[in-house]
Short mmCIF file of C-alpha atoms and ligand atoms in Angstrom, two decimals:
data_model
loop_
_atom_site.label_atom_id
_atom_site.label_comp_id
_atom_site.label_asym_id
_atom_site.label_seq_id
_atom_site.Cartn_x
_atom_site.Cartn_y
_atom_site.Cartn_z
CA UNK V 1 -54.48 100.85 101.64
CA UNK V 2 -56.18 98.58 104.14
CA UNK V 3 -59.41 98.27 106.04
CA UNK V 4 -59.53 96.67 109.46
CA UNK V 5 -61.42 93.44 109.84
CA UNK V 6 -63.25 91.77 112.72
CA UNK V 7 -60.59 89.06 113.06
CA UNK V 8 -57.42 90.29 114.74
CA UNK V 9 -54.36 90.16 112.48
CA UNK V 10 -56.42 90.02 109.28
CA UNK V 11 -56.74 93.03 106.97
CA UNK V 12 -58.62 93.87 103.82
CA UNK V 13 -56.24 94.92 101.03
CA UNK V 14 -57.93 97.74 99.17
CA UNK V 15 -57.14 98.51 95.52
CA UNK V 16 -54.55 101.16 96.47
CA UNK V 17 -52.46 98.40 98.11
CA UNK V 18 -53.36 95.53 95.79
CA UNK V 19 -52.22 97.48 92.73
CA UNK V 20 -48.73 97.76 94.24
CA UNK V 21 -48.65 94.01 94.80
CA UNK V 22 -49.80 93.41 91.22
CA UNK V 23 -47.10 95.63 89.71
CA UNK V 24 -44.37 93.70 91.55
CA UNK V 25 -46.08 90.44 90.65
CA UNK V 26 -46.04 91.23 86.92
CA UNK V 27 -42.29 91.89 87.11
CA UNK V 28 -41.35 88.88 89.22
CA UNK V 29 -43.62 86.47 87.36
CA UNK V 30 -42.08 87.45 84.00
CA UNK V 31 -38.55 87.10 85.40
CA UNK V 32 -39.07 83.62 86.83
CA UNK V 33 -40.72 82.52 83.60
CA UNK V 34 -37.50 83.50 81.81
CA UNK V 35 -35.76 81.14 84.22
CA UNK V 36 -38.12 78.35 83.09
CA UNK V 37 -39.90 78.26 86.42
CA UNK V 38 -43.54 77.23 86.03
CA UNK V 39 -46.58 78.34 88.00
CA UNK V 40 -48.83 75.82 89.69
CA UNK V 41 -51.36 75.72 92.50
CA UNK V 42 -51.48 73.30 95.40
CA UNK V 43 -54.40 73.05 97.83
CA UNK V 44 -54.77 75.33 100.85
CA UNK V 45 -55.50 72.37 103.14
CA UNK V 46 -52.96 69.95 104.56
CA UNK V 47 -53.73 66.71 106.34
CA UNK V 48 -52.12 66.42 109.75
CA UNK V 49 -50.15 63.34 108.70
CA UNK V 50 -48.58 65.21 105.78
CA UNK V 51 -47.96 68.40 107.78
CA UNK V 52 -46.25 66.47 110.53
CA UNK V 53 -44.25 64.31 108.17
CA UNK V 54 -41.27 66.58 108.75
CA UNK V 55 -41.44 66.74 112.55
CA UNK V 56 -38.21 68.62 113.23
CA UNK V 57 -38.90 71.66 111.14
CA UNK V 58 -42.58 71.83 112.15
CA UNK V 59 -41.90 71.55 115.88
CA UNK V 60 -41.03 75.17 116.58
CA UNK V 61 -43.81 76.41 114.31
CA UNK V 62 -46.61 74.14 115.58
CA UNK V 63 -48.35 76.81 117.73
CA UNK V 64 -48.85 78.94 114.62
CA UNK V 65 -50.73 76.34 112.60
CA UNK V 66 -54.46 77.02 112.12
CA UNK V 67 -56.78 74.02 111.93
CA UNK V 68 -60.21 73.34 110.49
CA UNK V 69 -62.00 71.04 112.89
CA UNK V 70 -65.64 71.21 111.83
CA UNK V 71 -67.93 71.17 108.85
CA UNK V 72 -71.23 72.70 109.82
CA UNK V 73 -71.97 71.39 113.28
CA UNK V 74 -70.19 68.07 113.09
CA UNK V 75 -66.55 67.52 113.97
CA UNK V 76 -64.29 66.40 111.14
CA UNK V 77 -62.95 62.90 111.59
CA UNK V 78 -59.45 64.29 111.39
CA UNK V 79 -58.66 67.98 111.64
CA UNK V 80 -57.22 69.63 108.53
CA UNK V 81 -54.46 72.24 108.71
CA UNK V 82 -54.29 75.44 106.68
CA UNK V 83 -50.92 75.81 104.93
CA UNK V 84 -48.37 77.94 106.77
CA UNK V 85 -45.92 77.16 103.90
CA UNK V 86 -46.06 74.35 101.36
CA UNK V 87 -42.96 72.16 101.70
CA UNK V 88 -44.88 69.20 103.10
CA UNK V 89 -47.78 69.80 100.71
CA UNK V 90 -45.65 69.78 97.59
CA UNK V 91 -42.74 67.45 98.22
CA UNK V 92 -44.68 64.14 98.18
CA UNK V 93 -45.50 65.05 94.57
CA UNK V 94 -41.93 66.01 93.81
CA UNK V 95 -41.11 62.46 94.88
CA UNK V 96 -43.78 61.10 92.54
CA UNK V 97 -42.88 63.32 89.56
CA UNK V 98 -39.11 62.95 89.76
CA UNK V 99 -37.88 59.56 88.64
CA UNK V 100 -34.99 59.97 86.22
CA UNK V 101 -32.45 62.73 85.58
CA UNK V 102 -34.63 63.87 82.67
CA UNK V 103 -37.30 64.93 85.17
CA UNK V 104 -34.84 67.45 86.57
CA UNK V 105 -34.71 70.27 87.15
CA UNK V 106 -38.27 70.62 88.42
CA UNK V 107 -38.96 74.30 89.00
CA UNK V 108 -42.33 75.34 90.41
CA UNK V 109 -43.79 78.51 91.88
CA UNK V 110 -47.16 79.36 93.32
CA UNK V 111 -48.84 82.69 94.09
CA UNK V 112 -51.03 82.10 97.09
CA UNK V 113 -52.09 83.00 100.60
CA UNK V 114 -50.69 81.39 103.73
CA UNK V 115 -51.87 81.46 107.32
CA UNK V 116 -49.65 81.69 110.39
CA UNK V 117 -51.60 82.23 113.61
CA UNK V 118 -49.19 84.73 115.16
CA UNK V 119 -49.75 85.96 118.71
CA UNK V 120 -47.28 88.82 118.93
CA UNK V 121 -48.42 92.29 117.87
CA UNK V 122 -50.09 91.96 114.49
CA UNK V 123 -49.12 94.81 112.13
CA UNK V 124 -50.64 95.38 108.68
CA UNK V 125 -48.34 94.02 105.93
CA UNK V 126 -45.49 93.37 108.38
CA UNK V 127 -47.01 90.66 110.53
CA UNK V 128 -50.51 89.52 109.60
CA UNK V 129 -52.12 86.15 110.21
CA UNK V 130 -52.95 85.66 106.56
CA UNK V 131 -50.70 87.09 103.88
CA UNK V 132 -50.04 86.83 100.16
CA UNK V 133 -46.73 85.59 98.80
CA UNK V 134 -45.11 83.61 96.06
CA UNK V 135 -43.33 80.46 97.11
CA UNK V 136 -40.85 78.88 94.75
CA UNK V 137 -39.84 75.25 95.16
CA UNK V 138 -37.22 73.77 92.87
CA UNK V 139 -35.24 70.53 92.59
CA UNK V 140 -31.96 69.93 90.77
CA UNK V 141 -29.59 67.07 90.05
CA UNK V 142 -26.58 68.97 91.34
CA UNK V 143 -25.78 71.28 94.25
CA UNK V 144 -24.09 73.68 91.87
CA UNK V 145 -27.33 74.33 89.97
CA UNK V 146 -29.20 74.86 93.23
CA UNK V 147 -26.53 77.27 94.52
CA UNK V 148 -26.75 79.32 91.33
CA UNK V 149 -30.51 79.62 91.49
CA UNK V 150 -30.50 80.75 95.14
CA UNK V 151 -28.52 83.83 94.11
CA UNK V 152 -30.46 84.48 90.89
CA UNK V 153 -33.66 84.65 92.91
CA UNK V 154 -32.02 86.80 95.57
CA UNK V 155 -31.04 89.24 92.81
CA UNK V 156 -34.71 89.44 91.71
CA UNK V 157 -35.64 90.25 95.30
CA UNK V 158 -32.99 92.97 95.32
CA UNK V 159 -34.49 94.41 92.16
CA UNK V 160 -37.99 94.45 93.65
CA UNK V 161 -36.74 96.46 96.62
CA UNK V 162 -34.28 98.73 94.87
CA UNK V 163 -35.84 99.22 91.43
CA UNK V 164 -39.54 99.12 92.33
CA UNK V 165 -39.75 100.18 95.96
CA UNK V 166 -36.66 102.45 95.97
CA UNK V 167 -35.39 100.79 99.15
CA UNK V 168 -31.70 99.90 99.53
CA UNK V 169 -31.10 96.37 100.81
CA UNK V 170 -28.19 94.20 101.84
CA UNK V 171 -27.88 90.74 100.32
CA UNK V 172 -26.35 88.10 102.52
CA UNK V 173 -26.30 84.77 104.31
CA UNK V 174 -28.04 84.03 107.61
CA UNK V 175 -26.19 82.64 110.61
CA UNK V 176 -26.69 78.99 111.59
CA UNK V 177 -29.01 80.23 114.33
CA UNK V 178 -31.12 82.47 112.08
CA UNK V 179 -31.31 80.22 109.01
CA UNK V 180 -34.36 78.08 108.14
CA UNK V 181 -33.68 75.02 110.29
CA UNK V 182 -34.99 72.63 107.65
CA UNK V 183 -32.47 73.81 105.07
CA UNK V 184 -28.74 73.88 104.33
CA UNK V 185 -28.28 77.63 104.20
CA UNK V 186 -30.49 80.71 103.99
CA UNK V 187 -29.85 83.92 102.07
CA UNK V 188 -31.90 87.06 102.46
CA UNK V 189 -32.30 90.68 101.53
CA UNK V 190 -32.31 92.85 104.63
CA UNK V 191 -33.69 96.38 104.77
CA UNK V 192 -33.38 99.00 107.48
CA UNK V 193 -36.08 101.24 108.98
CA UNK V 194 -34.29 104.45 110.07
CA UNK V 195 -37.16 105.70 112.29
CA UNK V 196 -37.08 102.70 114.58
CA UNK V 197 -33.47 101.69 114.01
CA UNK V 198 -34.49 98.13 113.18
CA UNK V 199 -33.48 95.78 110.43
CA UNK V 200 -36.19 93.85 108.61
CA UNK V 201 -35.96 90.72 106.51
CA UNK V 202 -37.27 91.58 103.06
CA UNK V 203 -37.33 88.14 101.38
CA UNK V 204 -35.49 84.82 101.62
CA UNK V 205 -33.96 82.32 99.24
CA UNK V 206 -32.98 78.99 100.80
CA UNK V 207 -30.83 76.13 99.62
CA UNK V 208 -32.48 73.19 101.31
CA UNK V 209 -29.65 70.84 100.42
CA UNK V 210 -30.86 67.24 100.44
CA UNK V 211 -32.67 67.32 103.81
CA UNK V 212 -36.17 67.28 102.38
CA UNK V 213 -35.17 64.93 99.57
CA UNK V 214 -34.15 62.41 102.24
CA UNK V 215 -37.40 62.77 104.12
CA UNK V 216 -39.68 62.74 101.10
CA UNK V 217 -37.60 60.32 99.03
CA UNK V 218 -37.03 62.68 96.13
CA UNK V 219 -34.64 60.44 94.23
CA UNK V 220 -33.63 60.03 90.60
CA UNK V 221 -31.55 57.73 88.47
CA UNK V 222 -28.62 59.48 86.77
CA UNK V 223 -27.15 58.84 83.30
CA UNK V 224 -25.07 55.97 84.65
CA UNK V 225 -28.05 54.27 86.24
CA UNK V 226 -26.94 55.25 89.73
CA UNK V 227 -29.32 56.58 92.35
CA UNK V 228 -29.06 60.30 93.15
CA UNK V 229 -30.88 62.52 95.61
CA UNK V 230 -32.33 65.86 94.52
CA UNK V 231 -30.89 69.19 95.66
CA UNK V 232 -33.68 71.60 96.53
CA UNK V 233 -34.32 75.31 97.00
CA UNK V 234 -37.25 77.30 98.28
CA UNK V 235 -37.75 81.05 98.21
CA UNK V 236 -40.42 83.61 98.92
CA UNK V 237 -41.35 87.25 99.15
CA UNK V 238 -44.63 88.45 100.56
CA UNK V 239 -46.92 91.46 100.99
CA UNK V 240 -44.47 92.46 103.76
CA UNK V 241 -42.62 94.26 100.92
CA UNK V 242 -45.45 96.82 100.99
CA UNK V 243 -45.04 97.29 104.74
CA UNK V 244 -41.34 97.95 104.38
CA UNK V 245 -42.11 100.51 101.67
CA UNK V 246 -44.63 102.29 103.91
CA UNK V 247 -42.18 102.48 106.82
CA UNK V 248 -39.15 103.54 104.80
CA UNK V 249 -40.78 106.26 102.69
CA UNK V 250 -43.79 107.44 104.69
CA UNK V 251 -43.63 110.84 106.43
CA UNK V 252 -45.81 113.05 108.63
CA UNK V 253 -48.15 113.79 105.72
CA UNK V 254 -48.75 110.10 105.06
CA UNK V 255 -47.71 107.60 102.43
CA UNK V 256 -44.93 108.30 99.91
CA UNK V 257 -45.16 106.00 96.90
CA UNK V 258 -42.25 105.30 94.56
CA UNK V 259 -43.48 106.15 91.01
CA UNK V 260 -42.91 102.64 89.67
CA UNK V 261 -45.46 101.02 91.97
CA UNK V 262 -47.96 103.86 92.27
CA UNK V 263 -51.27 103.17 90.54
CA UNK V 264 -51.59 106.94 90.07
CA UNK V 265 -48.24 108.59 89.31
CA UNK V 266 -49.52 112.11 88.67
CA UNK V 267 -52.65 113.70 90.10
CA UNK V 268 -53.85 116.81 88.30
CA UNK V 269 -55.79 119.29 90.45
CA UNK V 270 -57.72 122.20 88.92
CA UNK V 271 -57.41 125.41 90.94
CA UNK V 272 -60.34 127.57 89.81
CA UNK V 273 -60.49 131.14 91.10
CA UNK V 274 -63.64 133.21 91.51
CA UNK V 275 -64.73 134.40 88.06
CA UNK V 276 -61.65 133.12 86.26
CA UNK V 277 -62.12 130.80 83.28
CA UNK V 278 -63.10 127.63 85.15
CA UNK V 279 -64.00 125.67 82.03
CA UNK V 280 -60.63 126.59 80.49
CA UNK V 281 -58.85 125.29 83.59
CA UNK V 282 -60.80 122.02 83.52
CA UNK V 283 -60.02 121.61 79.81
CA UNK V 284 -56.32 122.22 80.47
CA UNK V 285 -56.42 119.54 83.18
CA UNK V 286 -57.99 117.06 80.76
CA UNK V 287 -55.41 117.90 78.10
CA UNK V 288 -52.62 117.44 80.65
CA UNK V 289 -53.92 114.01 81.65
CA UNK V 290 -54.15 113.05 77.97
CA UNK V 291 -50.60 114.18 77.25
CA UNK V 292 -49.17 112.32 80.24
CA UNK V 293 -51.16 109.14 79.60
CA UNK V 294 -50.03 109.31 75.98
CA UNK V 295 -46.44 109.33 77.24
CA UNK V 296 -47.12 106.19 79.28
CA UNK V 297 -47.54 107.93 82.63
CA UNK V 298 -50.41 106.91 84.92
CA UNK V 299 -52.14 110.28 85.36
CA UNK V 300 -55.58 111.23 86.66
CA UNK V 301 -57.41 114.48 87.40
CA UNK V 302 -59.48 115.21 90.50
CA UNK V 303 -62.48 117.22 89.23
CA UNK V 304 -64.61 116.85 92.35
CA UNK V 305 -66.52 120.06 93.00
CA UNK V 306 -67.38 119.44 96.63
CA UNK V 307 -63.73 119.57 97.78
CA UNK V 308 -61.38 122.56 97.79
CA UNK V 309 -57.99 122.41 96.04
CA UNK V 310 -56.29 122.53 99.46
CA UNK V 311 -58.28 119.55 100.68
CA UNK V 312 -57.33 117.64 97.53
CA UNK V 313 -53.65 118.48 98.01
CA UNK V 314 -53.60 116.88 101.46
CA UNK V 315 -55.76 113.99 100.32
CA UNK V 316 -53.39 112.95 97.51
CA UNK V 317 -50.37 113.68 99.66
CA UNK V 318 -51.70 111.30 102.28
CA UNK V 319 -52.22 108.68 99.58
CA UNK V 320 -48.63 109.15 98.45
CA UNK V 321 -49.06 110.12 94.80
CA UNK V 322 -45.51 110.98 93.60
CA UNK V 323 -46.36 114.17 91.69
CA UNK V 324 -49.16 116.72 91.90
CA UNK V 325 -49.89 119.07 89.03
CA UNK V 326 -51.84 122.23 89.82
CA UNK V 327 -53.48 124.30 87.10
CA UNK V 328 -54.86 127.74 88.04
CA UNK V 329 -55.76 130.93 86.14
CA UNK V 330 -52.16 132.13 86.03
CA UNK V 331 -50.91 128.78 84.73
CA UNK V 332 -53.65 128.80 82.08
CA UNK V 333 -52.64 132.29 80.96
CA UNK V 334 -48.96 131.28 80.75
CA UNK V 335 -49.60 127.90 79.08
CA UNK V 336 -47.87 126.18 81.97
CA UNK V 337 -48.56 123.90 84.92
CA UNK V 338 -47.16 123.81 88.43
CA UNK V 339 -45.69 120.47 89.51
CA UNK V 340 -45.12 119.59 93.17
CA UNK V 341 -43.14 116.54 94.24
CA UNK V 342 -44.58 114.42 97.05
CA UNK V 343 -41.22 113.37 98.50
CA UNK V 344 -39.45 116.74 98.64
CA UNK V 345 -42.33 119.24 98.20
CA UNK V 346 -40.15 120.85 95.48
CA UNK V 347 -42.20 123.01 93.11
CA UNK V 348 -41.47 123.69 89.46
CA UNK V 349 -43.41 125.39 86.66
CA UNK V 350 -43.43 123.42 83.42
CA UNK V 351 -44.52 124.66 80.00
CA UNK V 352 -47.41 122.63 78.61
CA UNK V 353 -45.42 122.10 75.40
CA UNK V 354 -42.62 120.27 77.16
CA UNK V 355 -44.78 118.40 79.63
CA UNK V 356 -44.17 114.92 78.29
CA UNK V 357 -40.76 116.03 77.05
CA UNK V 358 -37.76 114.34 78.39
CA UNK V 359 -36.46 115.91 81.56
CA UNK V 360 -33.15 114.16 80.89
CA UNK V 361 -32.60 116.26 77.78
CA UNK V 362 -32.61 119.49 79.74
CA UNK V 363 -30.09 117.88 82.08
CA UNK V 364 -27.70 117.39 79.13
CA UNK V 365 -28.16 113.65 79.03
CA UNK V 366 -28.56 111.00 76.33
CA UNK V 367 -31.82 109.10 76.37
CA UNK V 368 -32.34 105.42 75.60
CA UNK V 369 -35.97 104.96 74.63
CA UNK V 370 -38.20 102.38 72.92
CA UNK V 371 -39.10 103.58 69.42
CA UNK V 372 -41.53 102.52 66.68
CA UNK V 373 -38.81 103.06 64.02
CA UNK V 374 -40.92 105.42 61.87
CA UNK V 375 -39.42 108.42 60.08
CA UNK V 376 -42.47 110.62 60.69
CA UNK V 377 -42.05 110.12 64.40
CA UNK V 378 -38.33 110.82 64.20
CA UNK V 379 -39.12 114.16 62.53
CA UNK V 380 -41.77 114.88 65.11
CA UNK V 381 -39.25 114.37 67.92
CA UNK V 382 -36.98 116.96 66.29
CA UNK V 383 -39.87 119.42 66.03
CA UNK V 384 -41.01 118.88 69.56
CA UNK V 385 -37.59 119.32 71.10
CA UNK V 386 -36.59 122.41 69.15
CA UNK V 387 -35.42 124.96 71.71
CA UNK V 388 -32.57 127.26 72.64
CA UNK V 389 -30.14 124.40 72.95
CA UNK V 390 -31.05 122.76 69.65
CA UNK V 391 -33.31 119.85 68.77
CA UNK V 392 -32.77 116.24 69.78
CA UNK V 393 -32.37 113.56 67.13
CA UNK V 394 -31.86 109.84 67.06
CA UNK V 395 -28.21 108.90 67.67
CA UNK V 396 -28.19 105.17 67.09
CA UNK V 397 -29.94 101.92 67.94
CA UNK V 398 -27.31 100.11 69.99
CA UNK V 399 -26.19 96.64 68.85
CA UNK V 400 -26.43 95.75 72.49
CA UNK V 401 -30.24 95.93 72.80
CA UNK V 402 -31.87 95.71 76.23
CA UNK V 403 -34.89 93.49 76.40
CA UNK V 404 -38.05 94.91 74.80
CA UNK V 405 -41.02 93.36 76.61
CA UNK V 406 -44.10 92.70 74.51
CA UNK V 407 -46.50 95.64 74.66
CA UNK V 408 -43.76 98.26 75.06
CA UNK V 409 -44.84 101.45 73.33
CA UNK V 410 -42.83 104.05 71.43
CA UNK V 411 -41.84 106.93 73.72
CA UNK V 412 -42.91 109.48 71.11
CA UNK V 413 -45.87 108.01 69.22
CA UNK V 414 -47.35 105.49 71.61
CA UNK V 415 -47.31 102.90 68.79
CA UNK V 416 -45.78 99.46 69.42
CA UNK V 417 -42.02 99.88 69.88
CA UNK V 418 -39.63 97.96 67.61
CA UNK V 419 -36.26 98.76 69.16
CA UNK V 420 -34.31 100.71 71.76
CA UNK V 421 -32.72 103.85 70.35
CA UNK V 422 -30.50 106.56 71.80
CA UNK V 423 -31.70 110.17 71.43
CA UNK V 424 -30.09 113.45 72.28
CA UNK V 425 -28.59 116.68 71.04
CA UNK V 426 -25.48 116.08 68.96
CA UNK V 427 -22.60 117.84 67.23
C1 LIG L 1 -40.21 78.44 107.20
C2 LIG L 1 -39.47 78.23 104.89
C3 LIG L 1 -39.64 78.53 103.40
C4 LIG L 1 -41.06 78.28 101.43
C5 LIG L 1 -39.43 79.94 103.04
O1 LIG L 1 -38.94 80.72 103.84
C6 LIG L 1 -39.68 80.32 101.65
C7 LIG L 1 -40.89 79.68 101.04
N1 LIG L 1 -40.88 78.03 102.85
C8 LIG L 1 -40.57 78.67 105.77
N2 LIG L 1 -41.43 78.35 107.99
C9 LIG L 1 -42.01 77.15 108.17
O2 LIG L 1 -41.52 76.13 107.71
C10 LIG L 1 -43.21 77.12 108.94
C11 LIG L 1 -43.86 75.92 109.18
C12 LIG L 1 -45.01 75.93 109.93
CL1 LIG L 1 -45.82 74.50 110.25
C13 LIG L 1 -45.53 77.13 110.45
F1 LIG L 1 -46.66 77.08 111.14
C14 LIG L 1 -44.91 78.33 110.21
C15 LIG L 1 -43.73 78.33 109.45
N3 LIG L 1 -43.08 79.48 109.22
C16 LIG L 1 -41.95 79.48 108.50
#
């Protein structure tokens, strides 16, 4: 996931790690856009006068601020700080952009890096001197609106941990001692690392109250022509999320990736044997990858000839790929594959015909799936599911439709989906 670097506390994020970040980013970015929060980008550099504008909240953090003091060989006239967070960078412009109640709410987010020159044990993802995050900064006319948003954002953080990283968290409010001193109250999602018996803050969502509005004069005129002061929030999650995931799920064989964030969800490994039909095995691997990719699963095959199957097993286990599929001579003869779960090491043989088939069906469940709404495809589903227990058919498209994000494909045809439909065996 990372490569070490020649500056302590700084790490190179390799594609295996960056892809996890990007998957969470796609989700979170879409969710905040639904909330009418807009992306922006403020400069990395902060003048000392602006950084120190809010003395009280900076005081405790001052030792962590990194400064640029030179250009080439000459000293800068005034040193320039590198953002450790962007309150003081952004709020002078909030003051400028907010004049009347029609300028509110102002809801901004930026995806960026920040630098905090930590001295205590740097740890990849968990405590690094530079890290990636999103920071949201919003301003409202009323406290009630601010309060509501704090919890909406906290719920998105919960979903990142629980739905994407498969990590249970506790939502809650920080004590007066542990809250962000510059704000009114701080909420967080807290995770737990069983191995070390330690809690870890997963993300925070603050209501800043009117503290910063006072300092930065973020005022507006309300409908009645009276002067009001903005209510503000700020919230962030960072690449620490990946560190929590590594610690919670990792085991003695290495990383364990939750399928939702894994850039490779299934690795297919050919297991050729002496004079068995090697080409046939390779072809079956390619067909398996095709079938899985067609069903929207991120699958790849490892055809490398200079590594043994056993070596590949440990390699992909160490990398955390959720499912390994092995195809050997016996599997080829039986038109099946062997699947091995990364988390539990549980093995199961699956017929090639039901590979992309819905596991849920064999567990006697109903399935809600995006569908292209074409009759041919509906018939095809019946054909493909015909078995001892009877074929599955469409049941209904519920009036209560979940969201169908643009680009969602039909579970059966791979064409653009038009609606969510229930499928299953029926009376
Ligand atoms: C506190 C508060 C807040 C926006 C968040 O937690 C969410 C996103 N910011 C961040 N904090 C600092 O204010 C801070 C300031 C300086 Cl100068 C520093 F060097 C380190 C800091 N660390 C945290």
